Short mmCIF file of C-alpha atoms in Angstrom, two decimals:
data_model
loop_
_atom_site.label_atom_id
_atom_site.label_comp_id
_atom_site.label_asym_id
_atom_site.label_seq_id
_atom_site.Cartn_x
_atom_site.Cartn_y
_atom_site.Cartn_z
CA MET A 28 3.97 -2.48 11.78
CA MET A 29 7.67 -2.37 12.62
CA LYS A 30 8.35 -5.56 10.64
CA SER A 31 6.45 -4.08 7.69
CA LEU A 32 8.59 -0.93 7.81
CA ILE A 33 11.84 -2.89 7.84
CA ALA A 34 10.64 -5.26 5.13
CA ALA A 35 9.54 -2.37 2.94
CA ALA A 36 12.92 -0.68 3.37
CA ALA A 37 14.70 -3.90 2.44
CA VAL A 38 12.59 -4.35 -0.70
CA ALA A 39 13.15 -0.73 -1.67
CA ALA A 40 16.88 -1.19 -1.17
CA GLY A 41 16.88 -4.18 -3.50
CA ILE A 42 14.93 -2.36 -6.18
CA PHE A 43 17.18 0.68 -5.90
CA THR A 44 20.32 -1.43 -6.25
CA GLN A 45 18.98 -3.30 -9.27
CA ALA A 46 18.06 -0.02 -10.92
CA CYS A 47 21.69 1.14 -10.85
CA THR A 48 23.81 0.40 -13.88
CA ALA A 49 26.67 -2.08 -13.64
CA ASP A 50 29.26 0.69 -13.32
CA ALA A 51 27.23 2.86 -10.95
CA LYS A 52 28.84 3.67 -7.64
CA PRO A 53 26.30 4.00 -4.80
CA VAL A 54 27.44 6.41 -2.11
CA TYR A 55 25.91 7.90 1.00
CA GLY A 56 25.39 11.33 2.45
CA ASN A 57 23.42 13.41 4.94
CA ILE A 58 20.72 15.79 3.78
CA GLY A 59 22.28 19.22 4.33
CA TYR A 60 19.22 21.25 5.26
CA ASP A 61 15.71 20.77 6.56
CA GLY A 62 12.86 20.25 4.15
CA ALA A 63 14.77 19.12 1.07
CA ILE A 64 12.09 18.75 -1.60
CA ILE A 65 11.62 15.34 -3.22
CA TYR A 66 10.79 15.39 -6.94
CA THR A 67 9.19 12.64 -8.99
CA ASP A 68 11.77 12.54 -11.79
CA VAL A 69 15.25 13.63 -12.77
CA SER A 70 14.02 16.87 -14.37
CA GLY A 71 13.18 18.32 -10.97
CA LYS A 72 10.00 19.89 -12.34
CA THR A 73 7.36 17.92 -10.45
CA LYS A 74 7.29 17.86 -6.65
CA SER A 75 6.24 14.60 -5.00
CA GLY A 76 4.67 16.41 -2.04
CA ASP A 77 7.21 14.89 0.33
CA LYS A 78 10.46 16.16 1.84
CA LEU A 79 13.60 14.90 3.56
CA LEU A 80 14.69 16.24 6.94
CA TYR A 81 18.05 17.70 7.86
CA GLY A 82 20.56 14.94 8.55
CA GLU A 83 18.68 12.00 7.05
CA ILE A 84 21.08 9.57 5.39
CA VAL A 85 20.41 8.72 1.77
CA GLU A 86 22.00 6.41 -0.76
CA TYR A 87 22.50 7.75 -4.27
CA ASP A 88 24.41 7.21 -7.50
CA ASP A 89 27.70 9.11 -7.46
CA ASN A 90 27.99 8.72 -11.26
CA ALA A 91 24.86 10.76 -11.92
CA LYS A 92 25.79 13.95 -13.81
CA THR A 93 22.46 15.74 -13.46
CA PRO A 94 21.36 18.56 -11.13
CA PHE A 95 18.84 16.16 -9.55
CA VAL A 96 19.75 12.66 -8.39
CA LYS A 97 17.70 9.68 -7.25
CA VAL A 98 18.06 8.99 -3.53
CA ARG A 99 16.78 6.42 -1.04
CA ASN A 100 16.56 6.94 2.71
CA ILE A 101 18.52 4.05 4.23
CA ALA A 102 16.16 3.68 7.21
CA THR A 103 12.67 4.26 5.80
CA GLY A 104 13.14 3.38 2.13
CA LYS A 105 11.63 6.73 1.09
CA GLU A 106 12.95 7.63 -2.36
CA GLY A 107 12.74 10.18 -5.12
CA TYR A 108 14.89 12.85 -6.74
CA VAL A 109 16.55 15.72 -4.87
CA ASP A 110 18.84 18.58 -5.75
CA THR A 111 22.45 17.35 -5.56
CA LEU A 112 23.29 20.49 -3.58
CA ALA A 113 21.03 19.20 -0.80
CA ILE A 114 23.39 16.28 -0.06
CA ASN A 115 26.52 16.42 2.08
CA GLU A 116 28.57 13.48 0.80
CA ALA A 117 29.90 11.05 3.41
CA GLN A 118 33.48 11.56 4.53
CA TYR A 119 33.28 8.78 7.11
CA PRO A 120 32.14 5.12 7.10
CA LEU A 121 28.47 4.24 7.37
CA GLU A 122 28.46 3.57 11.11
CA ALA A 123 25.76 3.84 13.78
CA PRO A 124 25.81 6.66 16.34
CA GLU A 125 28.11 6.07 19.34
CA VAL A 126 26.74 3.53 21.82
CA MET A 127 28.14 3.44 25.37
CA ALA A 128 29.05 0.18 27.10
CA SER A 129 26.97 0.83 30.23
CA ALA A 130 23.81 2.67 31.30
CA GLN A 131 23.95 6.47 31.31
CA SER A 132 22.07 9.06 33.36
CA GLU A 133 23.06 12.19 31.43
CA CYS A 134 22.63 13.11 27.78
CA LEU A 135 25.93 13.74 26.01
CA LEU A 136 24.67 14.95 22.65
CA LEU A 137 22.69 18.18 22.93
CA ASN A 138 20.67 20.61 20.86
CA ILE A 139 20.20 24.06 22.40
CA GLU A 140 17.48 26.40 21.14
CA THR A 141 16.32 29.82 22.23
CA VAL A 142 12.58 29.91 22.90
CA GLN A 143 10.28 32.70 24.01
CA GLY A 144 11.24 33.60 27.55
CA GLY A 145 14.06 31.11 27.89
CA GLU A 146 16.06 28.25 26.43
CA THR A 147 15.37 24.59 25.62
CA THR A 148 18.09 21.95 25.78
CA SER A 149 17.27 18.59 24.22
CA GLY A 150 19.62 15.63 24.42
CA TRP A 151 20.31 12.01 23.59
CA VAL A 152 22.57 9.28 24.89
CA PHE A 153 22.69 5.58 23.94
CA TRP A 154 24.04 2.43 25.60
CA LYS A 155 24.14 -1.28 24.91
CA HIS A 156 21.07 -3.24 25.95
CA GLY A 157 21.16 -6.97 25.23
CA ASN A 158 21.55 -7.34 21.48
CA GLY A 159 20.21 -3.86 20.90
CA VAL A 160 20.35 -0.39 22.35
CA LYS A 161 18.68 1.68 25.05
CA ALA A 162 18.35 5.44 24.82
CA LEU A 163 17.63 8.39 27.06
CA ASN A 164 16.03 11.50 25.59
CA SER A 165 15.86 14.54 27.85
CA VAL A 166 14.25 17.92 27.20
CA THR A 167 14.85 20.77 29.67
CA THR A 168 13.31 24.21 29.31
CA ALA A 169 14.83 26.94 31.48
CA TYR A 170 12.88 30.19 31.66
CA ASN A 171 14.30 33.64 32.35
CA ASN A 172 12.19 33.88 35.51
CA GLY A 173 14.13 30.99 37.05
CA ARG A 174 11.62 28.20 36.41
CA MET A 175 12.88 24.97 34.88
CA TYR A 176 11.06 21.92 33.55
CA THR A 177 12.63 18.60 32.50
CA ASN A 178 11.02 15.66 30.73
CA GLU A 179 12.88 12.36 30.29
CA ASN A 180 11.94 9.36 28.16
CA TYR A 181 13.64 6.01 27.66
CA TYR A 182 13.54 3.87 24.53
CA ILE A 183 14.89 0.56 23.27
CA GLY A 184 15.64 -0.40 19.71
CA GLU A 185 18.08 -1.67 17.12
CA ILE A 186 21.51 -0.66 15.86
CA HIS A 187 21.96 -0.40 12.09
CA HIS A 188 24.66 0.83 9.74
CA GLY A 189 24.31 4.61 9.80
CA TYR A 190 21.42 4.88 12.24
CA ILE A 191 19.66 3.70 15.39
CA LEU A 192 16.01 2.64 15.17
CA LEU A 193 14.07 3.10 18.42
CA THR A 194 10.91 1.01 18.46
CA GLU A 195 9.59 0.97 22.05
CA GLN A 196 9.21 3.48 24.88
CA VAL A 197 10.13 1.90 28.22
CA GLY A 198 10.87 2.66 31.84
CA TYR A 199 14.48 3.06 32.99
CA ASP A 200 14.70 -0.51 34.35
CA ALA A 201 12.23 -2.10 31.93
CA ASP A 202 13.03 -4.48 29.08
CA LYS A 203 9.59 -4.23 27.52
CA GLY A 204 7.40 -1.24 26.90
CA GLU A 205 4.93 0.41 24.60
CA ARG A 206 5.63 -0.03 20.91
CA LEU A 207 5.91 3.28 19.10
CA GLU A 208 3.42 3.87 16.30
CA THR A 209 6.18 5.71 14.43
CA PRO A 210 9.72 4.52 15.25
CA ILE A 211 12.34 7.16 16.05
CA VAL A 212 15.30 7.19 13.68
CA VAL A 213 18.59 8.69 14.86
CA TYR A 214 21.19 9.22 12.11
CA GLU A 215 24.96 9.47 12.46
CA ASP A 216 26.67 12.50 10.89
CA ILE A 217 28.73 10.68 8.26
CA ALA A 218 29.64 13.93 6.51
CA SER A 219 31.49 15.70 9.33
CA ARG A 220 31.10 13.63 12.51
CA ALA A 221 29.68 16.67 14.31
CA GLY A 222 27.14 14.51 16.15
CA ILE A 223 23.76 12.96 15.31
CA PHE A 224 20.47 13.96 13.70
CA GLU A 225 16.94 13.25 14.88
CA SER A 226 13.72 14.73 13.50
CA GLY A 227 15.67 17.32 11.53
CA LYS A 228 17.73 18.55 14.49
CA CYS A 229 21.49 18.23 15.02
CA TYR A 230 22.78 17.09 18.42
CA THR A 231 26.46 17.62 19.24
CA PRO A 232 28.67 16.95 22.28
CA GLY A 233 27.74 19.61 24.82
CA GLY A 234 25.62 21.38 22.22
CA ALA A 235 28.71 22.89 20.59
CA LEU A 236 28.44 24.24 17.06
CA GLY A 237 30.71 23.26 14.21
CA GLY A 238 31.85 19.93 12.80
CA PHE A 239 34.47 17.83 14.51
CA ASP A 240 35.26 14.16 14.92
CA THR A 241 33.36 12.55 17.81
CA ASP A 242 35.44 9.35 17.80
CA GLY A 243 36.50 8.60 21.34
CA TRP A 244 34.40 11.29 23.02
CA GLU A 245 33.11 8.73 25.49
#
């Protein structure tokens, strides 16, 4: 299934590139808010029934002078037309999220949310693993009554331009694990370098708000 996903994305990328005119300038950007509606054509009148999540990286034609522009998700190949205002144009190169040189035990990029009766802190950290990457995802919920619960999961996957694709869930010391039915895609923030995006959530160093360059934060 994973090979099919990658192959489909590659085919979609080829079709998208061929569809551009000779003088078109493909550029990249992050979707600027969650649930950006995908339309079936440039008029923006007909919804496709699908949406793009906050932070997903898309390729689009910078020469388009219409309110709606054709986009393609660089990881999944999903495409359609979105409002140009939904895209935060890249200000940085199309690079993968930061990957540490050695194994990590603490998440460095955090998302902090207030929940009923407490607070949930989710986090990610990535490090080199053979020719790919290993990742730790931690979710801690701290309740106002003093109780605290933490769940940690490890994954392995691939490093791509602009994103990390996690394909298997594994144990901390394992090289093989259970293949994910739906791979996890983690996007770099190429618009402001505030952090990373996963499943429509933004993760920043220490959970801080606001955009700043994360180069060298390791």
